[in-house]
mmCIF file of C-alpha atoms in Angstrom:
data_model
loop_
_atom_site.group_PDB
_atom_site.id
_atom_site.type_symbol
_atom_site.label_atom_id
_atom_site.label_comp_id
_atom_site.label_asym_id
_atom_site.label_seq_id
_atom_site.Cartn_x
_atom_site.Cartn_y
_atom_site.Cartn_z
ATOM 1 C CA UNK A 1 -153.869 19.558 -38.003
ATOM 2 C CA UNK A 2 -154.368 23.334 -37.955
ATOM 3 C CA UNK A 3 -151.883 25.445 -35.996
ATOM 4 C CA UNK A 4 -152.656 25.955 -32.306
ATOM 5 C CA UNK A 5 -152.660 29.571 -31.118
ATOM 6 C CA UNK A 6 -152.365 30.329 -27.391
ATOM 7 C CA UNK A 7 -150.521 32.858 -25.270
ATOM 8 C CA UNK A 8 -147.856 32.783 -22.546
ATOM 9 C CA UNK A 9 -147.837 29.958 -20.052
ATOM 10 C CA UNK A 10 -150.967 28.445 -21.574
ATOM 11 C CA UNK A 11 -149.225 28.292 -24.936
ATOM 12 C CA UNK A 12 -146.182 26.586 -23.409
ATOM 13 C CA UNK A 13 -148.370 24.099 -21.520
ATOM 14 C CA UNK A 14 -150.224 23.217 -24.720
ATOM 15 C CA UNK A 15 -146.925 22.855 -26.566
ATOM 16 C CA UNK A 16 -145.420 20.588 -23.895
ATOM 17 C CA UNK A 17 -148.488 18.349 -23.687
ATOM 18 C CA UNK A 18 -148.643 17.970 -27.467
ATOM 19 C CA UNK A 19 -144.925 17.223 -27.766
ATOM 20 C CA UNK A 20 -144.885 14.733 -24.882
ATOM 21 C CA UNK A 21 -147.887 12.952 -26.376
ATOM 22 C CA UNK A 22 -145.771 12.436 -29.503
ATOM 23 C CA UNK A 23 -142.648 11.489 -27.576
ATOM 24 C CA UNK A 24 -144.332 8.849 -25.395
ATOM 25 C CA UNK A 25 -145.123 6.161 -28.043
ATOM 26 C CA UNK A 26 -141.812 6.790 -29.814
ATOM 27 C CA UNK A 27 -139.950 6.473 -26.521
ATOM 28 C CA UNK A 28 -141.802 3.317 -25.542
ATOM 29 C CA UNK A 29 -141.015 1.717 -28.898
ATOM 30 C CA UNK A 30 -137.354 2.716 -28.685
ATOM 31 C CA UNK A 31 -137.033 1.290 -25.164
ATOM 32 C CA UNK A 32 -138.389 -2.093 -26.196
ATOM 33 C CA UNK A 33 -136.301 -2.229 -29.369
ATOM 34 C CA UNK A 34 -133.085 -1.353 -27.520
ATOM 35 C CA UNK A 35 -133.926 -3.777 -24.716
ATOM 36 C CA UNK A 36 -134.374 -6.653 -27.167
ATOM 37 C CA UNK A 37 -130.944 -5.944 -28.676
ATOM 38 C CA UNK A 38 -129.329 -5.537 -25.243
ATOM 39 C CA UNK A 39 -130.728 -8.847 -24.033
ATOM 40 C CA UNK A 40 -129.402 -10.621 -27.133
ATOM 41 C CA UNK A 41 -125.955 -9.095 -26.627
ATOM 42 C CA UNK A 42 -126.014 -9.953 -22.930
ATOM 43 C CA UNK A 43 -126.843 -13.569 -23.734
ATOM 44 C CA UNK A 44 -123.992 -13.761 -26.239
ATOM 45 C CA UNK A 45 -121.515 -12.416 -23.706
ATOM 46 C CA UNK A 46 -122.588 -14.501 -20.702
ATOM 47 C CA UNK A 47 -123.703 -17.861 -22.102
ATOM 48 C CA UNK A 48 -121.137 -20.267 -23.601
ATOM 49 C CA UNK A 49 -123.939 -21.631 -25.814
ATOM 50 C CA UNK A 50 -124.105 -18.349 -27.701
ATOM 51 C CA UNK A 51 -120.462 -17.256 -27.819
ATOM 52 C CA UNK A 52 -119.463 -19.278 -30.843
ATOM 53 C CA UNK A 53 -120.976 -20.286 -34.160
ATOM 54 C CA UNK A 54 -123.920 -22.530 -34.923
ATOM 55 C CA UNK A 55 -121.760 -25.653 -34.712
ATOM 56 C CA UNK A 56 -120.901 -24.714 -31.123
ATOM 57 C CA UNK A 57 -124.560 -24.074 -30.344
ATOM 58 C CA UNK A 58 -125.485 -27.460 -31.799
ATOM 59 C CA UNK A 59 -123.051 -29.171 -29.428
ATOM 60 C CA UNK A 60 -124.719 -27.337 -26.539
ATOM 61 C CA UNK A 61 -128.154 -28.423 -27.743
ATOM 62 C CA UNK A 62 -127.046 -32.042 -28.090
ATOM 63 C CA UNK A 63 -125.648 -31.890 -24.558
ATOM 64 C CA UNK A 64 -128.964 -30.470 -23.326
ATOM 65 C CA UNK A 65 -130.899 -33.229 -25.090
ATOM 66 C CA UNK A 66 -128.683 -35.919 -23.571
ATOM 67 C CA UNK A 67 -129.055 -34.407 -20.115
ATOM 68 C CA UNK A 68 -132.841 -34.275 -20.457
ATOM 69 C CA UNK A 69 -132.878 -37.796 -21.920
ATOM 70 C CA UNK A 70 -136.393 -37.198 -23.259
ATOM 71 C CA UNK A 71 -137.139 -38.939 -26.547
ATOM 72 C CA UNK A 72 -139.906 -36.460 -27.404
ATOM 73 C CA UNK A 73 -137.322 -33.646 -27.373
ATOM 74 C CA UNK A 74 -134.993 -35.667 -29.579
ATOM 75 C CA UNK A 75 -137.844 -36.299 -32.002
ATOM 76 C CA UNK A 76 -138.554 -32.568 -32.237
ATOM 77 C CA UNK A 77 -134.885 -31.826 -32.834
ATOM 78 C CA UNK A 78 -134.480 -34.512 -35.501
ATOM 79 C CA UNK A 79 -137.638 -33.671 -37.436
ATOM 80 C CA UNK A 80 -137.580 -29.858 -37.122
ATOM 81 C CA UNK A 81 -134.007 -28.767 -36.284
ATOM 82 C CA UNK A 82 -134.468 -25.081 -37.124
ATOM 83 C CA UNK A 83 -137.601 -24.787 -34.999
ATOM 84 C CA UNK A 84 -135.902 -26.651 -32.156
ATOM 85 C CA UNK A 85 -132.897 -24.298 -32.279
ATOM 86 C CA UNK A 86 -135.256 -21.327 -32.069
ATOM 87 C CA UNK A 87 -137.303 -22.784 -29.214
ATOM 88 C CA UNK A 88 -134.119 -23.668 -27.325
ATOM 89 C CA UNK A 89 -132.845 -20.098 -27.677
ATOM 90 C CA UNK A 90 -136.217 -18.703 -26.616
ATOM 91 C CA UNK A 91 -136.268 -20.935 -23.548
ATOM 92 C CA UNK A 92 -132.787 -19.791 -22.522
ATOM 93 C CA UNK A 93 -133.718 -16.126 -22.990
ATOM 94 C CA UNK A 94 -136.865 -16.475 -20.888
ATOM 95 C CA UNK A 95 -134.981 -18.327 -18.169
ATOM 96 C CA UNK A 96 -132.309 -15.618 -18.085
ATOM 97 C CA UNK A 97 -134.711 -12.667 -18.077
ATOM 98 C CA UNK A 98 -137.470 -13.951 -15.824
ATOM 99 C CA UNK A 99 -135.494 -15.396 -12.944
ATOM 100 C CA UNK A 100 -135.791 -14.038 -9.417
ATOM 101 C CA UNK A 101 -133.579 -11.054 -10.213
ATOM 102 C CA UNK A 102 -136.133 -9.810 -12.774
ATOM 103 C CA UNK A 103 -133.477 -8.970 -15.353
ATOM 104 C CA UNK A 104 -136.096 -8.005 -17.929
ATOM 105 C CA UNK A 105 -137.275 -5.140 -15.747
ATOM 106 C CA UNK A 106 -133.693 -4.036 -15.150
ATOM 107 C CA UNK A 107 -132.972 -4.038 -18.883
ATOM 108 C CA UNK A 108 -136.104 -2.007 -19.600
ATOM 109 C CA UNK A 109 -135.457 0.504 -16.814
ATOM 110 C CA UNK A 110 -131.832 0.944 -17.864
ATOM 111 C CA UNK A 111 -132.861 1.663 -21.450
ATOM 112 C CA UNK A 112 -135.552 4.082 -20.356
ATOM 113 C CA UNK A 113 -133.126 6.002 -18.153
ATOM 114 C CA UNK A 114 -130.650 6.195 -21.014
ATOM 115 C CA UNK A 115 -133.254 7.540 -23.430
ATOM 116 C CA UNK A 116 -134.547 9.967 -20.816
ATOM 117 C CA UNK A 117 -131.046 11.386 -20.588
ATOM 118 C CA UNK A 118 -130.867 11.686 -24.384
ATOM 119 C CA UNK A 119 -134.174 13.554 -24.605
ATOM 120 C CA UNK A 120 -133.318 15.871 -21.703
ATOM 121 C CA UNK A 121 -130.002 16.630 -23.357
ATOM 122 C CA UNK A 122 -131.783 17.388 -26.642
ATOM 123 C CA UNK A 123 -134.075 19.817 -24.817
ATOM 124 C CA UNK A 124 -131.092 21.583 -23.243
ATOM 125 C CA UNK A 125 -129.023 21.753 -26.424
ATOM 126 C CA UNK A 126 -131.967 23.013 -28.512
ATOM 127 C CA UNK A 127 -132.652 25.681 -25.923
ATOM 128 C CA UNK A 128 -129.014 26.843 -25.873
ATOM 129 C CA UNK A 129 -128.941 27.124 -29.657
ATOM 130 C CA UNK A 130 -132.248 28.951 -30.057
ATOM 131 C CA UNK A 131 -132.688 31.189 -27.016
ATOM 132 C CA UNK A 132 -130.367 34.005 -28.175
ATOM 133 C CA UNK A 133 -131.275 33.876 -31.882
ATOM 134 C CA UNK A 134 -132.543 37.404 -32.422
ATOM 135 C CA UNK A 135 -132.511 36.962 -36.196
ATOM 136 C CA UNK A 136 -135.328 34.425 -36.094
ATOM 137 C CA UNK A 137 -138.907 35.131 -35.144
ATOM 138 C CA UNK A 138 -139.971 31.479 -35.576
ATOM 139 C CA UNK A 139 -137.999 30.297 -32.578
ATOM 140 C CA UNK A 140 -140.371 27.438 -31.802
ATOM 141 C CA UNK A 141 -140.027 26.059 -35.324
ATOM 142 C CA UNK A 142 -136.261 26.350 -35.061
ATOM 143 C CA UNK A 143 -136.312 24.725 -31.602
ATOM 144 C CA UNK A 144 -138.270 21.793 -32.979
ATOM 145 C CA UNK A 145 -135.818 21.479 -35.884
ATOM 146 C CA UNK A 146 -132.909 21.267 -33.467
ATOM 147 C CA UNK A 147 -134.745 18.986 -31.035
ATOM 148 C CA UNK A 148 -135.726 16.439 -33.687
ATOM 149 C CA UNK A 149 -132.263 16.619 -35.205
ATOM 150 C CA UNK A 150 -130.633 15.806 -31.873
ATOM 151 C CA UNK A 151 -132.919 12.809 -31.399
ATOM 152 C CA UNK A 152 -132.715 11.503 -34.964
ATOM 153 C CA UNK A 153 -130.448 8.620 -33.976
ATOM 154 C CA UNK A 154 -132.235 7.965 -30.689
ATOM 155 C CA UNK A 155 -135.991 7.744 -31.228
ATOM 156 C CA UNK A 156 -138.254 7.965 -34.254
ATOM 157 C CA UNK A 157 -139.861 11.370 -33.841
ATOM 158 C CA UNK A 158 -140.592 12.768 -37.345
ATOM 159 C CA UNK A 159 -140.421 16.534 -37.531
ATOM 160 C CA UNK A 160 -143.440 16.470 -39.854
ATOM 161 C CA UNK A 161 -145.611 15.152 -36.994
ATOM 162 C CA UNK A 162 -145.006 18.367 -35.046
ATOM 163 C CA UNK A 163 -146.279 20.912 -37.543
ATOM 164 C CA UNK A 164 -149.346 21.457 -35.387
ATOM 165 C CA UNK A 165 -147.287 23.316 -32.771
ATOM 166 C CA UNK A 166 -144.510 24.916 -34.811
ATOM 167 C CA UNK A 167 -146.347 28.267 -34.982
ATOM 168 C CA UNK A 168 -146.888 28.612 -31.258
ATOM 169 C CA UNK A 169 -146.290 32.108 -29.920
ATOM 170 C CA UNK A 170 -143.664 31.145 -27.359
ATOM 171 C CA UNK A 171 -140.993 33.703 -26.571
ATOM 172 C CA UNK A 172 -139.583 32.438 -23.290
ATOM 173 C CA UNK A 173 -137.525 29.478 -24.559
ATOM 174 C CA UNK A 174 -135.880 28.891 -21.182
ATOM 175 C CA UNK A 175 -139.259 28.604 -19.497
ATOM 176 C CA UNK A 176 -140.220 26.130 -22.215
ATOM 177 C CA UNK A 177 -137.068 24.144 -21.414
ATOM 178 C CA UNK A 178 -137.890 23.883 -17.706
ATOM 179 C CA UNK A 179 -141.502 22.944 -18.478
ATOM 180 C CA UNK A 180 -140.288 20.172 -20.789
ATOM 181 C CA UNK A 181 -137.849 18.911 -18.150
ATOM 182 C CA UNK A 182 -140.663 18.617 -15.599
ATOM 183 C CA UNK A 183 -143.003 16.940 -18.084
ATOM 184 C CA UNK A 184 -140.312 14.430 -19.037
ATOM 185 C CA UNK A 185 -139.893 13.437 -15.390
ATOM 186 C CA UNK A 186 -143.627 12.742 -15.163
ATOM 187 C CA UNK A 187 -143.550 10.831 -18.452
ATOM 188 C CA UNK A 188 -140.582 8.729 -17.368
ATOM 189 C CA UNK A 189 -142.128 7.942 -13.985
ATOM 190 C CA UNK A 190 -145.308 6.781 -15.705
ATOM 191 C CA UNK A 191 -143.395 4.537 -18.101
ATOM 192 C CA UNK A 192 -141.299 3.141 -15.229
ATOM 193 C CA UNK A 193 -144.494 1.955 -13.535
ATOM 194 C CA UNK A 194 -145.658 0.337 -16.765
ATOM 195 C CA UNK A 195 -142.363 -1.439 -17.272
ATOM 196 C CA UNK A 196 -142.398 -2.837 -13.742
ATOM 197 C CA UNK A 197 -145.171 -5.215 -14.838
ATOM 198 C CA UNK A 198 -143.596 -6.285 -18.127
ATOM 199 C CA UNK A 199 -143.026 -9.975 -18.769
ATOM 200 C CA UNK A 200 -141.829 -12.054 -21.686
ATOM 201 C CA UNK A 201 -145.342 -12.238 -23.148
ATOM 202 C CA UNK A 202 -144.579 -8.673 -24.161
ATOM 203 C CA UNK A 203 -142.284 -10.152 -26.793
ATOM 204 C CA UNK A 204 -144.968 -12.150 -28.561
ATOM 205 C CA UNK A 205 -148.043 -9.939 -28.865
ATOM 206 C CA UNK A 206 -148.722 -7.143 -31.294
ATOM 207 C CA UNK A 207 -149.257 -3.710 -29.714
ATOM 208 C CA UNK A 208 -152.865 -2.694 -29.264
ATOM 209 C CA UNK A 209 -153.002 -0.695 -26.058
ATOM 210 C CA UNK A 210 -150.553 0.795 -23.623
ATOM 211 C CA UNK A 211 -151.480 -1.856 -21.078
ATOM 212 C CA UNK A 212 -150.385 -4.612 -23.459
ATOM 213 C CA UNK A 213 -146.760 -3.579 -23.015
ATOM 214 C CA UNK A 214 -146.123 -5.312 -26.331
ATOM 215 C CA UNK A 215 -144.044 -2.882 -28.300
ATOM 216 C CA UNK A 216 -141.214 -5.290 -29.126
ATOM 217 C CA UNK A 217 -140.853 -5.077 -32.884
ATOM 218 C CA UNK A 218 -138.457 -8.016 -32.777
ATOM 219 C CA UNK A 219 -138.157 -10.503 -29.969
ATOM 220 C CA UNK A 220 -134.719 -10.844 -28.327
ATOM 221 C CA UNK A 221 -134.575 -14.567 -29.005
ATOM 222 C CA UNK A 222 -135.307 -13.855 -32.686
ATOM 223 C CA UNK A 223 -132.389 -11.409 -32.819
ATOM 224 C CA UNK A 224 -130.192 -13.990 -31.130
ATOM 225 C CA UNK A 225 -131.344 -16.748 -33.496
ATOM 226 C CA UNK A 226 -130.427 -14.590 -36.488
ATOM 227 C CA UNK A 227 -126.838 -14.675 -35.258
ATOM 228 C CA UNK A 228 -126.897 -18.439 -35.854
ATOM 229 C CA UNK A 229 -128.619 -18.354 -39.212
ATOM 230 C CA UNK A 230 -127.274 -20.301 -42.136
ATOM 231 C CA UNK A 231 -128.346 -23.154 -44.360
ATOM 232 C CA UNK A 232 -131.030 -25.406 -42.906
ATOM 233 C CA UNK A 233 -131.200 -27.979 -45.690
ATOM 234 C CA UNK A 234 -131.250 -31.534 -44.348
ATOM 235 C CA UNK A 235 -129.332 -34.477 -45.762
ATOM 236 C CA UNK A 236 -131.911 -36.523 -47.710
ATOM 237 C CA UNK A 237 -130.480 -39.724 -46.236
ATOM 238 C CA UNK A 238 -129.895 -39.033 -42.535
ATOM 239 C CA UNK A 239 -131.505 -35.649 -41.903
ATOM 240 C CA UNK A 240 -128.424 -33.878 -40.516
ATOM 241 C CA UNK A 241 -128.379 -30.151 -41.302
ATOM 242 C CA UNK A 242 -125.963 -28.605 -43.804
ATOM 243 C CA UNK A 243 -123.109 -26.918 -41.956
ATOM 244 C CA UNK A 244 -122.773 -23.939 -44.313
ATOM 245 C CA UNK A 245 -123.178 -20.658 -42.429
ATOM 246 C CA UNK A 246 -124.748 -18.855 -45.409
ATOM 247 C CA UNK A 247 -128.340 -19.114 -46.556
ATOM 248 C CA UNK A 248 -128.728 -19.772 -50.285
ATOM 249 C CA UNK A 249 -125.012 -20.487 -50.469
ATOM 250 C CA UNK A 250 -123.181 -21.399 -53.645
ATOM 251 C CA UNK A 251 -122.049 -24.969 -54.191
ATOM 252 C CA UNK A 252 -123.193 -28.202 -52.654
ATOM 253 C CA UNK A 253 -124.612 -28.820 -49.221
ATOM 254 C CA UNK A 254 -122.286 -30.701 -46.927
ATOM 255 C CA UNK A 255 -121.561 -31.489 -43.296
ATOM 256 C CA UNK A 256 -118.809 -32.987 -41.204
ATOM 257 C CA UNK A 257 -120.606 -35.912 -39.554
ATOM 258 C CA UNK A 258 -123.513 -37.882 -40.958
ATOM 259 C CA UNK A 259 -125.812 -39.940 -38.756
ATOM 260 C CA UNK A 260 -127.312 -43.437 -38.854
ATOM 261 C CA UNK A 261 -130.043 -43.496 -41.455
ATOM 262 C CA UNK A 262 -132.325 -45.157 -38.907
ATOM 263 C CA UNK A 263 -132.885 -41.651 -37.549
ATOM 264 C CA UNK A 264 -134.943 -40.998 -40.682
ATOM 265 C CA UNK A 265 -136.657 -44.363 -40.440
ATOM 266 C CA UNK A 266 -134.869 -45.945 -43.413
ATOM 267 C CA UNK A 267 -134.873 -49.737 -43.578
ATOM 268 C CA UNK A 268 -133.114 -52.309 -45.725
ATOM 269 C CA UNK A 269 -135.107 -53.250 -48.807
ATOM 270 C CA UNK A 270 -137.839 -55.860 -48.315
ATOM 271 C CA UNK A 271 -137.235 -55.880 -44.545
ATOM 272 C CA UNK A 272 -138.202 -53.793 -41.549
ATOM 273 C CA UNK A 273 -134.577 -53.757 -40.399
ATOM 274 C CA UNK A 274 -133.508 -50.211 -39.631
ATOM 275 C CA UNK A 275 -130.292 -48.927 -41.245
ATOM 276 C CA UNK A 276 -127.604 -48.097 -38.687
ATOM 277 C CA UNK A 277 -125.016 -47.213 -41.349
ATOM 278 C CA UNK A 278 -124.185 -43.572 -42.053
ATOM 279 C CA UNK A 279 -124.377 -41.928 -45.491
ATOM 280 C CA UNK A 280 -120.658 -41.233 -45.721
ATOM 281 C CA UNK A 281 -119.798 -44.926 -45.225
ATOM 282 C CA UNK A 282 -122.498 -46.118 -47.612
ATOM 283 C CA UNK A 283 -121.156 -43.967 -50.484
ATOM 284 C CA UNK A 284 -117.936 -45.973 -50.197
ATOM 285 C CA UNK A 285 -119.790 -49.309 -50.258
ATOM 286 C CA UNK A 286 -121.325 -51.458 -52.985
ATOM 287 C CA UNK A 287 -124.821 -50.903 -51.571
ATOM 288 C CA UNK A 288 -127.632 -49.314 -53.545
ATOM 289 C CA UNK A 289 -130.789 -47.459 -52.556
ATOM 290 C CA UNK A 290 -134.231 -47.181 -54.028
ATOM 291 C CA UNK A 291 -137.128 -44.784 -53.632
ATOM 292 C CA UNK A 292 -140.615 -45.117 -55.088
ATOM 293 C CA UNK A 293 -140.568 -44.252 -58.758
ATOM 294 C CA UNK A 294 -136.780 -44.490 -59.005
ATOM 295 C CA UNK A 295 -134.566 -47.336 -60.200
ATOM 296 C CA UNK A 296 -131.909 -48.858 -57.969
ATOM 297 C CA UNK A 297 -129.060 -46.386 -57.623
ATOM 298 C CA UNK A 298 -125.613 -47.246 -56.222
ATOM 299 C CA UNK A 299 -124.721 -45.082 -53.247
ATOM 300 C CA UNK A 300 -121.435 -44.344 -55.032
ATOM 301 C CA UNK A 301 -123.407 -42.513 -57.725
ATOM 302 C CA UNK A 302 -126.135 -41.113 -55.458
ATOM 303 C CA UNK A 303 -126.207 -37.856 -57.431
ATOM 304 C CA UNK A 304 -127.843 -39.723 -60.308
ATOM 305 C CA UNK A 305 -131.039 -39.716 -58.236
ATOM 306 C CA UNK A 306 -131.373 -35.981 -58.964
ATOM 307 C CA UNK A 307 -132.451 -33.317 -56.474
ATOM 308 C CA UNK A 308 -132.206 -33.205 -53.525
ATOM 309 C CA UNK A 309 -129.537 -35.935 -53.624
ATOM 310 C CA UNK A 310 -127.573 -34.240 -56.397
ATOM 311 C CA UNK A 311 -127.252 -31.024 -54.365
ATOM 312 C CA UNK A 312 -125.231 -32.748 -51.635
ATOM 313 C CA UNK A 313 -121.519 -33.505 -51.450
ATOM 314 C CA UNK A 314 -121.104 -36.650 -49.362
ATOM 315 C CA UNK A 315 -117.486 -37.731 -49.062
ATOM 316 C CA UNK A 316 -116.569 -41.320 -48.155
ATOM 317 C CA UNK A 317 -115.908 -41.440 -44.403
ATOM 318 C CA UNK A 318 -116.686 -44.184 -41.918
ATOM 319 C CA UNK A 319 -116.371 -41.907 -38.855
ATOM 320 C CA UNK A 320 -119.511 -41.938 -36.741
ATOM 321 C CA UNK A 321 -119.951 -39.886 -33.614
ATOM 322 C CA UNK A 322 -120.236 -41.882 -30.415
ATOM 323 C CA UNK A 323 -123.169 -39.630 -29.502
ATOM 324 C CA UNK A 324 -125.442 -41.204 -32.102
ATOM 325 C CA UNK A 325 -124.283 -44.714 -31.230
ATOM 326 C CA UNK A 326 -125.282 -43.973 -27.629
ATOM 327 C CA UNK A 327 -128.568 -42.437 -28.773
ATOM 328 C CA UNK A 328 -129.560 -45.414 -30.946
ATOM 329 C CA UNK A 329 -128.711 -47.821 -28.131
ATOM 330 C CA UNK A 330 -130.452 -45.752 -25.454
ATOM 331 C CA UNK A 331 -133.654 -45.131 -27.429
ATOM 332 C CA UNK A 332 -133.790 -48.346 -29.400
ATOM 333 C CA UNK A 333 -137.334 -49.195 -28.298
ATOM 334 C CA UNK A 334 -138.692 -45.728 -29.048
ATOM 335 C CA UNK A 335 -137.088 -45.638 -32.507
ATOM 336 C CA UNK A 336 -138.472 -49.065 -33.358
ATOM 337 C CA UNK A 337 -141.957 -47.974 -32.296
ATOM 338 C CA UNK A 338 -141.700 -44.654 -34.147
ATOM 339 C CA UNK A 339 -140.671 -46.184 -37.464
ATOM 340 C CA UNK A 340 -142.318 -49.596 -37.088
ATOM 341 C CA UNK A 341 -138.936 -51.229 -37.636
ATOM 342 C CA UNK A 342 -136.419 -53.402 -35.850
ATOM 343 C CA UNK A 343 -132.699 -53.194 -35.158
ATOM 344 C CA UNK A 344 -132.120 -56.674 -36.490
ATOM 345 C CA UNK A 345 -130.210 -58.365 -39.285
ATOM 346 C CA UNK A 346 -128.029 -55.812 -41.058
ATOM 347 C CA UNK A 347 -129.375 -53.289 -38.580
ATOM 348 C CA UNK A 348 -128.300 -55.138 -35.469
ATOM 349 C CA UNK A 349 -126.859 -52.710 -32.909
ATOM 350 C CA UNK A 350 -123.246 -53.707 -32.138
ATOM 351 C CA UNK A 351 -122.387 -54.591 -28.547
ATOM 352 C CA UNK A 352 -119.689 -51.884 -28.615
ATOM 353 C CA UNK A 353 -122.366 -49.236 -29.141
ATOM 354 C CA UNK A 354 -124.311 -50.439 -26.142
ATOM 355 C CA UNK A 355 -121.274 -50.056 -23.896
ATOM 356 C CA UNK A 356 -120.903 -46.343 -24.687
ATOM 357 C CA UNK A 357 -121.947 -44.212 -21.741
ATOM 358 C CA UNK A 358 -123.666 -40.887 -22.055
ATOM 359 C CA UNK A 359 -120.662 -39.124 -20.547
ATOM 360 C CA UNK A 360 -118.312 -40.777 -23.046
ATOM 361 C CA UNK A 361 -120.568 -39.656 -25.882
ATOM 362 C CA UNK A 362 -120.660 -36.078 -24.583
ATOM 363 C CA UNK A 363 -116.925 -35.949 -23.935
ATOM 364 C CA UNK A 364 -116.146 -36.947 -27.524
ATOM 365 C CA UNK A 365 -118.734 -34.502 -28.844
ATOM 366 C CA UNK A 366 -117.200 -31.546 -26.990
ATOM 367 C CA UNK A 367 -113.647 -32.407 -28.088
ATOM 368 C CA UNK A 368 -114.507 -32.004 -31.758
#
């Protein structure tokens, strides 16, 4: 853009309009980015679900599933655990931000007010530095240097985008400062009205127009979910997720508690009897398993089956969580229909499992 040349008040007005037109989209973007981070931090501080690690969050999710007692939700969790974690977090964020207190609007307004203060301070500081510089004729260029420098850590306002006004013939820097202060009030008031209508759909659309209010580069529930990232590999026998907190971690996948293999639909060979045994007890047994194209392999030497079996460390352990005993008993009919199998023969559900109450299952789960 070629330099703009005006005089006096007209020159200052042109300068202020141009600069505010550059500030507005940068400010809007900064407000939404900060708000997303603030919401994630607020959720971590106020919700027990999000105060600990992923293992703690999983307990909370299992409690939620038991309370809902909806087999469709369990199916989603068992087949796509990572996606279910993310959708659970998203649901909690939306519930927190869109309740009657309109927290989303409060977060946005608070961020906007904070940034408004930062920009106003940058205007004042730049003015104080430049106004008495008699050794510089290019005061506007110097003012812009200082202004952008002050805001470098606040909003993304590249100095190179302002070359079109750096040669303005403005001599009254203090008048420029007051004009900017007034323009910033108008800009902030306009953005406040926009933000009053924001909703969580703003987190999921790409920005096209101002009216979209969709400048969130990252959604708050995505930021929160990243806090609980880790390995999402599933046990090839029971489908439980590796408990390692690092993605692409060294060493074998492993977890504390395996689940009944019926949750993956496995049956005993040549029957439709679902397997209620857990992987960690089977590796201590004399049982073998077979998959299409593979020979019979003893569970004790399961690694001989190659990947993905060989990438898991399954230690002999007969401990099974009461939660899954309750689940199998409670949703027996649905599991049989889902996998076209039966809890019969070697897969007969013990009477002791059927006596476990939901509260007993949850109490044991939360003690671990």
